[in-house]
mmCIF file of C-alpha atoms and ligand atoms in Angstrom:
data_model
loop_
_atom_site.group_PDB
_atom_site.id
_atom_site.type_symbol
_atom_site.label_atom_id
_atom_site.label_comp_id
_atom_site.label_asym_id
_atom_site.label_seq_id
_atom_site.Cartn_x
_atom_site.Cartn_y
_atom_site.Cartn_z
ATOM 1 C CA UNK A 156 -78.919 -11.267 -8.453
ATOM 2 C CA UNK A 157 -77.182 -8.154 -6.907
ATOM 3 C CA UNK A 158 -78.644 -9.503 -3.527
ATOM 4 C CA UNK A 159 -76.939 -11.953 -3.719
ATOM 5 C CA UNK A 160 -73.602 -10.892 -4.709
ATOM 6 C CA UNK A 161 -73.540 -8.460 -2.244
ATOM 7 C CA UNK A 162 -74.567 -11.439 0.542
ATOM 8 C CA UNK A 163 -71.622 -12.603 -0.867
ATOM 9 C CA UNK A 164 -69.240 -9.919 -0.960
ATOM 10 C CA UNK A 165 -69.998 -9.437 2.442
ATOM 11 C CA UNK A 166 -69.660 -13.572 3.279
ATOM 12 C CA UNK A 167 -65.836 -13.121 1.798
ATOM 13 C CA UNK A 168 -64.997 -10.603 3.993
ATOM 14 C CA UNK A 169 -65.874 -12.631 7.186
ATOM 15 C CA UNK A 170 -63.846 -15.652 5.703
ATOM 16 C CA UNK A 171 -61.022 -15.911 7.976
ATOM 17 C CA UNK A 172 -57.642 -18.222 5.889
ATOM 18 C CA UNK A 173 -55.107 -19.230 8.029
ATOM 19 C CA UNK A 174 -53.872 -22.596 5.959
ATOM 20 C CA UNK A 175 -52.497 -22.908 2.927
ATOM 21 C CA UNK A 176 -55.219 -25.762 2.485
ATOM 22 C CA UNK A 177 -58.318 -23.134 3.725
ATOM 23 C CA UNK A 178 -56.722 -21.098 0.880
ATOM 24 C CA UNK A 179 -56.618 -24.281 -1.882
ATOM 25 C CA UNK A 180 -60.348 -24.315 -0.643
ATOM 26 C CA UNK A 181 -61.079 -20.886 -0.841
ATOM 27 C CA UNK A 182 -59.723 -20.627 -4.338
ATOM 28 C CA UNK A 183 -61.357 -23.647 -5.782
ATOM 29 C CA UNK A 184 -65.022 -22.522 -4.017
ATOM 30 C CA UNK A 185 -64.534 -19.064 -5.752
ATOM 31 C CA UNK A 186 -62.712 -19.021 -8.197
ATOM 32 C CA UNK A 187 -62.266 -22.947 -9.451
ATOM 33 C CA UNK A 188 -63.811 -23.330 -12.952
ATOM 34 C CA UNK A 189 -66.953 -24.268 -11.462
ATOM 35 C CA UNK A 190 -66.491 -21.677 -8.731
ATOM 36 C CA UNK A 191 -69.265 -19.178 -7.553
ATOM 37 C CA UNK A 192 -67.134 -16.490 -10.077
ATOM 38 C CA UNK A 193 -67.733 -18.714 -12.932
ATOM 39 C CA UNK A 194 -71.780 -19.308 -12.731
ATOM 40 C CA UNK A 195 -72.238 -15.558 -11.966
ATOM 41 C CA UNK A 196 -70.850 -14.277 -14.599
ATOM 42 C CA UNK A 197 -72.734 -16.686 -16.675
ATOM 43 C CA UNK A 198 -75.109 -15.553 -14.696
ATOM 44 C CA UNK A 199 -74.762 -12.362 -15.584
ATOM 45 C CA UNK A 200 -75.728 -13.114 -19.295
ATOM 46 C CA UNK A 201 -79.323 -13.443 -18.709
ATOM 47 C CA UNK A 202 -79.123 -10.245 -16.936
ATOM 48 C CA UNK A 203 -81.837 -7.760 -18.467
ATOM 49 C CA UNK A 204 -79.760 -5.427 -20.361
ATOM 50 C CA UNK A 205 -80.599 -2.218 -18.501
ATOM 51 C CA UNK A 206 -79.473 -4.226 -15.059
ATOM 52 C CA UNK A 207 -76.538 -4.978 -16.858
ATOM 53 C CA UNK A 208 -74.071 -1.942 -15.445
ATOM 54 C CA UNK A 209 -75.197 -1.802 -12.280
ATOM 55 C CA UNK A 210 -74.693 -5.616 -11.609
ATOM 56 C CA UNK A 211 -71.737 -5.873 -13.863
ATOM 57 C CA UNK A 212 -70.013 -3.537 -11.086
ATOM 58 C CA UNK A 213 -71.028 -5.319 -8.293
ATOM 59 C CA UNK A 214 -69.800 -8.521 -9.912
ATOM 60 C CA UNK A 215 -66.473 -6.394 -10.390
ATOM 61 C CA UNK A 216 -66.384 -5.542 -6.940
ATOM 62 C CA UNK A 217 -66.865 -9.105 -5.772
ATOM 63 C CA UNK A 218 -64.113 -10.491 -7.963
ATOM 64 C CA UNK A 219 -61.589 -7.992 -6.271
ATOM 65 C CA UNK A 220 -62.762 -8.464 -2.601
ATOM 66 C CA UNK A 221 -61.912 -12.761 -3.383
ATOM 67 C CA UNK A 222 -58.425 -11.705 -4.979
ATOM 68 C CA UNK A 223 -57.665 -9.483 -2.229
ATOM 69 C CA UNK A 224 -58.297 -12.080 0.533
ATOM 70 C CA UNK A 225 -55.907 -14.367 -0.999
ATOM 71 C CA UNK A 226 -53.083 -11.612 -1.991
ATOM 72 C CA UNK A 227 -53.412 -10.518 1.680
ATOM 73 C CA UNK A 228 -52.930 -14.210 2.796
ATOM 74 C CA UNK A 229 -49.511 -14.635 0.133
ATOM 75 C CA UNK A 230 -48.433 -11.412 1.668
ATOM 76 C CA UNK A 231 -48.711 -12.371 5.616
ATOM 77 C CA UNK A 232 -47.745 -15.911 4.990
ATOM 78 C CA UNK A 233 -44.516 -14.705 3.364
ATOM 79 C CA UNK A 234 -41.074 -16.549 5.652
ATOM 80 C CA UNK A 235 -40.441 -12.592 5.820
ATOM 81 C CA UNK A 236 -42.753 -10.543 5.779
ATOM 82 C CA UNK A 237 -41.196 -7.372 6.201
ATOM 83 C CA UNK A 238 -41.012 -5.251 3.103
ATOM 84 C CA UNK A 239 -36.917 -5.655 2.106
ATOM 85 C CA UNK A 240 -34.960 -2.655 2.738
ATOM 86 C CA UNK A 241 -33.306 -1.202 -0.110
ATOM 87 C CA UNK A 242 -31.592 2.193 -0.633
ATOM 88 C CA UNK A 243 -31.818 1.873 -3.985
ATOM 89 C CA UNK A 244 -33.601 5.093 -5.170
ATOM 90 C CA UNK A 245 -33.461 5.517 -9.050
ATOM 91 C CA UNK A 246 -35.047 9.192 -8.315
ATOM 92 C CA UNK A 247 -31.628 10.244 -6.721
ATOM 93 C CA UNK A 248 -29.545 12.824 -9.069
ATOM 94 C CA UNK A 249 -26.733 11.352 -9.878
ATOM 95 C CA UNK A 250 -23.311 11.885 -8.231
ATOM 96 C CA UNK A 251 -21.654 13.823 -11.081
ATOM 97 C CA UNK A 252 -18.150 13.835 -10.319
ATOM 98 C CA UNK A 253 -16.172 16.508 -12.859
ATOM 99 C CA UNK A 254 -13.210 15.541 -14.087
ATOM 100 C CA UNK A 255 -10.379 17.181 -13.198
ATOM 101 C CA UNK A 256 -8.081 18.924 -15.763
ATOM 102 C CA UNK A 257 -3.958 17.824 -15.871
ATOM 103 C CA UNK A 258 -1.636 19.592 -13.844
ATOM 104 C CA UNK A 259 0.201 22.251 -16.182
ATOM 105 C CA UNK A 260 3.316 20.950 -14.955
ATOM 106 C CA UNK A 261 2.644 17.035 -16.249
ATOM 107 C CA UNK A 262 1.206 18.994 -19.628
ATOM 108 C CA UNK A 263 4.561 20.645 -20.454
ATOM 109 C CA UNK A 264 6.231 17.563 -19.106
ATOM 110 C CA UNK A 265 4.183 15.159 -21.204
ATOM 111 C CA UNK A 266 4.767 17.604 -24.402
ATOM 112 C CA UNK A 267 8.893 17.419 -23.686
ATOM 113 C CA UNK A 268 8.683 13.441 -23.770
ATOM 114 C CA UNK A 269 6.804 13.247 -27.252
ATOM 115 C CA UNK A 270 9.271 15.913 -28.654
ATOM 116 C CA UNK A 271 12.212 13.963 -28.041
ATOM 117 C CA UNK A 272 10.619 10.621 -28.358
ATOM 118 C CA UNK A 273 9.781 11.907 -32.251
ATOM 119 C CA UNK A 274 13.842 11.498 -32.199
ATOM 120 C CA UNK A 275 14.326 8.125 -30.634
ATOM 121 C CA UNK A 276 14.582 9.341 -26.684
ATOM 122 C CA UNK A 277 13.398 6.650 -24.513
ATOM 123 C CA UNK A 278 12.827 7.569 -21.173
ATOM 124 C CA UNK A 279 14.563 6.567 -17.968
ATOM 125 C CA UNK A 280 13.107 7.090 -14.526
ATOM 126 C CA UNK A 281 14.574 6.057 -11.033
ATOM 127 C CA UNK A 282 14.994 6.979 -6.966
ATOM 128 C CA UNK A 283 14.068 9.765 -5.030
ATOM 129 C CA UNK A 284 16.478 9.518 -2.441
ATOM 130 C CA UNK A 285 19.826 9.479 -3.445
ATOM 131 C CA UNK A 286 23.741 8.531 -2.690
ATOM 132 C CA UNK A 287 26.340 10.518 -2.988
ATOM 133 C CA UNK A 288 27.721 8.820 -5.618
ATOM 134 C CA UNK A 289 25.276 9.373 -8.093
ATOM 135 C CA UNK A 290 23.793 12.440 -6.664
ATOM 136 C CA UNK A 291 27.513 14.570 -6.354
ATOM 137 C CA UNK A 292 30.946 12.166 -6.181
ATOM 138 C CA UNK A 293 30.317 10.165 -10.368
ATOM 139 C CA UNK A 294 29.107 13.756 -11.826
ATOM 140 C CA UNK A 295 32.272 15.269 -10.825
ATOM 141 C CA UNK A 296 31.482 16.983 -7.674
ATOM 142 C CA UNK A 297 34.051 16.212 -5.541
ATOM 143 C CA UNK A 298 33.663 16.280 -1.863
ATOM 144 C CA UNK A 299 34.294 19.627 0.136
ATOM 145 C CA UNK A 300 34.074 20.929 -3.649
ATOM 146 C CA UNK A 301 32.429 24.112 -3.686
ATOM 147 C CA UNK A 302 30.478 23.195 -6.508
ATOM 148 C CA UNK A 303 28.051 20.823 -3.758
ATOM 149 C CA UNK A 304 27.295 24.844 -2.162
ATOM 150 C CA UNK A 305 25.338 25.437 -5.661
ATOM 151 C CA UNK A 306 23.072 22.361 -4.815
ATOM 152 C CA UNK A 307 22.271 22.169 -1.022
ATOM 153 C CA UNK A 308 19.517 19.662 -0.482
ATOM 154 C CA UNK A 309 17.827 17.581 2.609
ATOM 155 C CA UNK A 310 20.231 14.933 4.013
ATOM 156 C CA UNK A 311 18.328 11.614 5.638
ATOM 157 C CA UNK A 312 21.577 10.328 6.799
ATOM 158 C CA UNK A 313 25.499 11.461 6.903
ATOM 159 C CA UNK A 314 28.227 9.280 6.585
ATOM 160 C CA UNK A 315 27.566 7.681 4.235
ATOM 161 C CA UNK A 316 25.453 10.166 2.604
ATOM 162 C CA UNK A 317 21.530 9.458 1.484
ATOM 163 C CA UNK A 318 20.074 12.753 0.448
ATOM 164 C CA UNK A 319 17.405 13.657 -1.909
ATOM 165 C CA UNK A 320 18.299 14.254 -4.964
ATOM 166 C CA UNK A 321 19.279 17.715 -6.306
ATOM 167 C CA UNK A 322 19.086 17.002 -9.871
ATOM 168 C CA UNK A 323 18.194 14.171 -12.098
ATOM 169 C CA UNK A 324 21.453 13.616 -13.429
ATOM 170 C CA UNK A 325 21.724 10.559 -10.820
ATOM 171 C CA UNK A 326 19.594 8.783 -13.395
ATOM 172 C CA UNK A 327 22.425 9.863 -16.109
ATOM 173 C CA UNK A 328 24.818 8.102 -14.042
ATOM 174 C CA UNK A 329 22.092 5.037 -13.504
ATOM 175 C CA UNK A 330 21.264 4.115 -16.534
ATOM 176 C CA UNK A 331 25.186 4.714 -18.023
ATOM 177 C CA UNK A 332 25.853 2.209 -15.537
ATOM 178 C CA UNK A 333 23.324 -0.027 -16.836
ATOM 179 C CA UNK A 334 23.696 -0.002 -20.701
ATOM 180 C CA UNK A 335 26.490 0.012 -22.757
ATOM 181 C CA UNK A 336 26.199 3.252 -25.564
ATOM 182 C CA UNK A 337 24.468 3.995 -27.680
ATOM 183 C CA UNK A 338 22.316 5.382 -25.067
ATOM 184 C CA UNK A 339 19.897 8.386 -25.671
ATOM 185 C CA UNK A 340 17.312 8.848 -23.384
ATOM 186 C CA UNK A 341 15.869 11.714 -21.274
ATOM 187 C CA UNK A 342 14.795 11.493 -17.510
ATOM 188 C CA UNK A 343 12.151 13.321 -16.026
ATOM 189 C CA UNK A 344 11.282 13.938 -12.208
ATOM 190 C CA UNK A 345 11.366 15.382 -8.950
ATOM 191 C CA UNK A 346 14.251 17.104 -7.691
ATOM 192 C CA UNK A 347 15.089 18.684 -4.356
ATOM 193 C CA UNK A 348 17.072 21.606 -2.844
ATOM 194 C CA UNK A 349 17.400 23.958 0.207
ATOM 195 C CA UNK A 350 15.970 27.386 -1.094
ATOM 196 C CA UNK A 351 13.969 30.003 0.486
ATOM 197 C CA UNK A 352 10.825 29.451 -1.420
ATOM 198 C CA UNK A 353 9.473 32.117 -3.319
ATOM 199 C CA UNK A 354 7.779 33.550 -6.666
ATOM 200 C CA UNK A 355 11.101 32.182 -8.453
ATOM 201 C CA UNK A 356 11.955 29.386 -6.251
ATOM 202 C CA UNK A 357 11.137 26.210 -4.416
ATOM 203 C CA UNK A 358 12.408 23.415 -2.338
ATOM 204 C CA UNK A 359 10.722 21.101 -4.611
ATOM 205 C CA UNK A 360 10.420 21.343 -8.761
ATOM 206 C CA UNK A 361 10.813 19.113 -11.382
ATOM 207 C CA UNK A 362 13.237 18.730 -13.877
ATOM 208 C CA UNK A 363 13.756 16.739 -18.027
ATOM 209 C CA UNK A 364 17.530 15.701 -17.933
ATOM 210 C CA UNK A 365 18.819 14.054 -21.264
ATOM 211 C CA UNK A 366 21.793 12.711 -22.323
ATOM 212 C CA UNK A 367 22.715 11.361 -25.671
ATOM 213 C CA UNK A 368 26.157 9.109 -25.896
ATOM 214 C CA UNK A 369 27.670 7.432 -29.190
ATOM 215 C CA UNK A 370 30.783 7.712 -31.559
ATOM 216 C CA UNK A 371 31.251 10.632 -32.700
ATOM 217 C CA UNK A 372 28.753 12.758 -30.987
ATOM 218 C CA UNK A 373 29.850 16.274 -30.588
ATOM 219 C CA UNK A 374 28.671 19.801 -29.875
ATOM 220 C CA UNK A 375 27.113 20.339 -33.504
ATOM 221 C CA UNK A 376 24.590 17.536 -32.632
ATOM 222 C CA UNK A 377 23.629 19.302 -29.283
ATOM 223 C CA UNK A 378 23.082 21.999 -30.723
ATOM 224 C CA UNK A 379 21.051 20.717 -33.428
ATOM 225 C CA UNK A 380 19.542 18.969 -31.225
ATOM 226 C CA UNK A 381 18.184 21.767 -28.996
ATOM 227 C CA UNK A 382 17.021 23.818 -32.099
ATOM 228 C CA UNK A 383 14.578 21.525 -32.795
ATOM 229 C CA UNK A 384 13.165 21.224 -29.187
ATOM 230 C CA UNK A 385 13.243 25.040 -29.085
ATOM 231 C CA UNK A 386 11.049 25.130 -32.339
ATOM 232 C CA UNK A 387 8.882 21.646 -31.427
ATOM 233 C CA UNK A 388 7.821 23.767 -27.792
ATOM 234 C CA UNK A 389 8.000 27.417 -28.577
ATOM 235 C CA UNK A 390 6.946 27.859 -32.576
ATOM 236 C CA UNK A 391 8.614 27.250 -35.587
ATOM 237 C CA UNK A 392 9.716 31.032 -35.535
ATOM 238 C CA UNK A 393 12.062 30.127 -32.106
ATOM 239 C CA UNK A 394 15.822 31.131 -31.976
ATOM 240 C CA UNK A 395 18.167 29.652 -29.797
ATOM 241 C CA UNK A 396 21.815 31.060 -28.655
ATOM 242 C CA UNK A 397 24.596 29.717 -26.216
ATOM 243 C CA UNK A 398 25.949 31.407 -23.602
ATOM 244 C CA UNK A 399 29.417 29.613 -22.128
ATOM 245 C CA UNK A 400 28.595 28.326 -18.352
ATOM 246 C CA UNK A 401 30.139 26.125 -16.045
ATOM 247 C CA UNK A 402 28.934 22.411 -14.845
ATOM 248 C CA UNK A 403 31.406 20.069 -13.035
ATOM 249 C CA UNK A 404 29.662 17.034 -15.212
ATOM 250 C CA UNK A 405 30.307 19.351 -18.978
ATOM 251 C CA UNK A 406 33.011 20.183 -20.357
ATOM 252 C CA UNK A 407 32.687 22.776 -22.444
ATOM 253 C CA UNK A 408 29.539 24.037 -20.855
ATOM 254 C CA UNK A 409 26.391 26.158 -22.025
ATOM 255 C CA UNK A 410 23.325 28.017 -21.590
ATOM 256 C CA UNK A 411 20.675 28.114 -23.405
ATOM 257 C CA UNK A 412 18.540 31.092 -24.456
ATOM 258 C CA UNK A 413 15.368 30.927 -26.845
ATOM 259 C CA UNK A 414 13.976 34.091 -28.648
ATOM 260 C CA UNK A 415 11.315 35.302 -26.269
ATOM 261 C CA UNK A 416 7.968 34.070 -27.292
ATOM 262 C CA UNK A 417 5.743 36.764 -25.952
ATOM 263 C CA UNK A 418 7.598 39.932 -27.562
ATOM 264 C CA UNK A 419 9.111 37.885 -30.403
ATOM 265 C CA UNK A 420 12.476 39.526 -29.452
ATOM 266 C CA UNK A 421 11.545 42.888 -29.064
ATOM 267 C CA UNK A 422 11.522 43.455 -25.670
ATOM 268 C CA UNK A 423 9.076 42.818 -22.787
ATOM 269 C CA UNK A 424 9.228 42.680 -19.067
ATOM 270 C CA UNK A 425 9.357 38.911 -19.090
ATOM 271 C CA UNK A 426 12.334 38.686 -21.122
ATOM 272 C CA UNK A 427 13.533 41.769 -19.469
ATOM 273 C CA UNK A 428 13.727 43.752 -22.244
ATOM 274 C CA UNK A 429 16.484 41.708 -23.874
ATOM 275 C CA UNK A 430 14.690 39.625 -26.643
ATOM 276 C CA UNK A 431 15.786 36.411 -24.933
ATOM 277 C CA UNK A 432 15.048 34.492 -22.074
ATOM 278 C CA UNK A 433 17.159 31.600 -20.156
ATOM 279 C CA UNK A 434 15.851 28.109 -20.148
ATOM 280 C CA UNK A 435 18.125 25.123 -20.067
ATOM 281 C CA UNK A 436 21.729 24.121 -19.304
ATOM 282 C CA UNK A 437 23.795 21.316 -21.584
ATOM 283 C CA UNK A 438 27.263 20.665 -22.443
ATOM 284 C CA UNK A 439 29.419 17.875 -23.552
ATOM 285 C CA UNK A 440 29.631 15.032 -20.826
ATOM 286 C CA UNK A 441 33.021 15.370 -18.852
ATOM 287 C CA UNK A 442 35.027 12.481 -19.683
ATOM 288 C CA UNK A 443 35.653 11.880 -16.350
ATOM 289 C CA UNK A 444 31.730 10.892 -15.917
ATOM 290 C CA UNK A 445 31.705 8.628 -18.811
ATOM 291 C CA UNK A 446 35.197 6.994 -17.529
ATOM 292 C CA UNK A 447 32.987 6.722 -13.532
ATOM 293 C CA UNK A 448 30.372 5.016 -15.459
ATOM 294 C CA UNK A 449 33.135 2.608 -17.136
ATOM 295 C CA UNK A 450 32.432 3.864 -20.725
ATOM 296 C CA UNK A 451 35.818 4.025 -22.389
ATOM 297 C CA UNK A 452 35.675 8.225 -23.014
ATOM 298 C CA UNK A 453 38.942 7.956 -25.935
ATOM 299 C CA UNK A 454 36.113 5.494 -27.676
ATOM 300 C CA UNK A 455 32.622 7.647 -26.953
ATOM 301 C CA UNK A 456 31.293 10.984 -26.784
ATOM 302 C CA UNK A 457 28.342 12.794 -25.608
ATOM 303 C CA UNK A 458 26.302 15.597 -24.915
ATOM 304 C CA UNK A 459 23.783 16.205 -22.127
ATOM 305 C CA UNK A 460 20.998 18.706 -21.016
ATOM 306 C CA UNK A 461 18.355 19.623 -18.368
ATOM 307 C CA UNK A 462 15.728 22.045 -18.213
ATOM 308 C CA UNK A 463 12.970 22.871 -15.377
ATOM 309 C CA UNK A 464 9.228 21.912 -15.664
ATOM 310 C CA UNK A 465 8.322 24.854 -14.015
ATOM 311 C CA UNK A 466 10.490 27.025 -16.108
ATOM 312 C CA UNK A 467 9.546 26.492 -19.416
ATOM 313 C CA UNK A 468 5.488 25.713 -17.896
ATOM 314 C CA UNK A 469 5.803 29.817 -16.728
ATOM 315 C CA UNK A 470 7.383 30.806 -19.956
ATOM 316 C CA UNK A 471 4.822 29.090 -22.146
ATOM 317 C CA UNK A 472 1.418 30.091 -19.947
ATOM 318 C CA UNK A 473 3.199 33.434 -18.663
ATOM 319 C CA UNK A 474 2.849 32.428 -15.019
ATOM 320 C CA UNK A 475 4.474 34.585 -12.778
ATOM 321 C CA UNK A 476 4.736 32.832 -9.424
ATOM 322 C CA UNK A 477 6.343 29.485 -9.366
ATOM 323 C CA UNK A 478 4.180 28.391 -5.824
ATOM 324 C CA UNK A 479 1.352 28.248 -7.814
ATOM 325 C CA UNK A 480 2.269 25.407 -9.206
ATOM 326 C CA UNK A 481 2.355 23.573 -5.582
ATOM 327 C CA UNK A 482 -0.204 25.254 -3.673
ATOM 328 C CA UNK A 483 -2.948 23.205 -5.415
ATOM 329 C CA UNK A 484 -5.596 26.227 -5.874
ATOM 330 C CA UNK A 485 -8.400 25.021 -8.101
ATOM 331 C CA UNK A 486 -9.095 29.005 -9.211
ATOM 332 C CA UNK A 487 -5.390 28.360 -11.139
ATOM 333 C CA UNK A 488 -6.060 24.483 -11.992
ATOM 334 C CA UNK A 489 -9.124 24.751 -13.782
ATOM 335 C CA UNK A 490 -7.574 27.104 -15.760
ATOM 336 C CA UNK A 491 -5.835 23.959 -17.397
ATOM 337 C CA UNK A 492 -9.241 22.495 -18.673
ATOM 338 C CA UNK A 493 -9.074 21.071 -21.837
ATOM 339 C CA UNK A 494 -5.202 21.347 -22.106
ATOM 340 C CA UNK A 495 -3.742 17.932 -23.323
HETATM 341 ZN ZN1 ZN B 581 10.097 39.461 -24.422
#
């Protein structure tokens, strides 16, 4: 018997298939139920039991050879029979991209807008690039006033004037335009000026503007008002005091100092060894504005404020170079991670 399976082993490697009906014919002579497979291997019943390895192998061997011939026939026969190119390769590492942590200066911003949003703020939001009406002429800077020296900027036309925007009390002057009080809102952004950039300042920073307008508001409310922010960002422990200033949109005007956070008002070189340190200006809204913005100022009252990003982002994290901020250095960045 192993004679004549090898005879035949060797017979079905000289068969040549080139049809799909030599193949039909192939299959059925080998492998069909009464196929040369099928008697061999009852066949290989009667085989003496010590024979029984050695021709069960061969048998094996013959079975393969037949499926071979017919796999290599499916294979060649294929429309295609290139092997289909694929970059898929599921041994690759993957591309781990690390998420990058928030800016501090859209941290501190993002903290400012839940603070006053915990008091009914909504926020307001608008252009860029500016007129002079709501950039200088509504907020009481009249032209060739000296007061438009304090706030030189970057002009993209003259005459009319388009500039951008110095502060974002434009948006004040927007959205008063636009609703009819009770308005309290704050407005966050970019804001530009012409400064010689350095460790304290920059062409470009960002500033939180708000301005509250009702009956009745007065300079008890602002003040109120700015205690709690003072304690919400700086610790419960925070103490504010007003300074008198000068705006050409206030009247009366104010600065605002909180308790330094870092010496707790004992003295320290950030604070410059006064216990206090500047961070916003506010007042009560000229009358004038409100009457540019067609809000009857014998009937309403109100009080505004603004504060710089960077300002109160340098006080909190004691940076000491505002450029930082721009200059996108990932050694400084990452030292945001995990900051909300
Ligand atoms: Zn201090």
């Amino acid at each position: 018997m192993k004679e004549k399976i090898q005879h035949l082993i060797e017979e079905v490697r000289l068969v040549s298939i080139s049809t799909a009906e030599d193949l039909e014919q192939f299959r059925i002579h080998f492998q069909g139920r009464k196929g040369i497979l099928n008697g061999l291997f009852e066949e290989f019943k009667t085989v003496a039991n010590e024979q029984k390895k050695e021709t069960g192998k061969i048998l094996n061997d013959l079975k393969t050879v037949i499926q071979e011939k017919i796999d290599l026939f499916l294979l060649e026969s294929e429309p295609n029979n290139e092997k289909p190119v694929s970059d898929l390769d599921l041994t690759r590492p993957v591309n781990y991209m690390e998420p990058g942590p928030r800016h501090p200066l859209s941290i501190v911003r993002n903290q400012i807008i839940e603070i006053f949003s915990r008091i009914g703020y909504t926020v307001a939001e608008d252009r860029e690039i500016e007129d002079d009406w709501h950039n200088f002429t509504a907020l009481n800077f009249p032209e060739e006033h000296p007061a438009r020296d304090m706030q030189d900027t970057f002009f993209i036309e003259k005459n009319p004037d388009i500039a951008l925007r110095t502060h974002t009390s434009s948006v004040q002057i927007r959205t008063m335009e636009k609703n009819k009080p009770p308005i309290r809102s704050i407005f966050p952004g970019r804001v530009f000026r012409n400064e010689v950039v350095s460790a304290r300042a920059h062409c470009i920073f960002h500033q939180v503007e708000g301005l509250y307008v009702d009956k009745d508001v007065s300079f008890r409310d602002l003040k109120q008002t700015l205690l709690y922010f003072a304690k919400e960002m700086f610790g419960e422990s925070t103490q504010i005091r007003l300074r008198p200033s000068y705006f050409p949109f206030t009247e009366p005007s104010g600065e605002m100092d909180v308790s330094c956070n870092i010496c707790g008002g004992k003295g320290c070189n950030i604070c410059k060894y006064s216990g206090w340190v500047e961070i916003l200006g506010c007042g009560m809204v000229d009358p004038a504005v409100l009457e540019n913005c067609n809000i009857d100022s014998e009937i309403y009252t109100g009080f505004a404020f603004g504060m710089g990003i960077e300002r109160i982002t340098m006080l909190k994290y004691q940076i000491k170079d505002l450029r930082l901020f721009f200059e996108n250095d990932l050694r400084f960045l990452n030292q945001f991670k995990g900051v909300i």
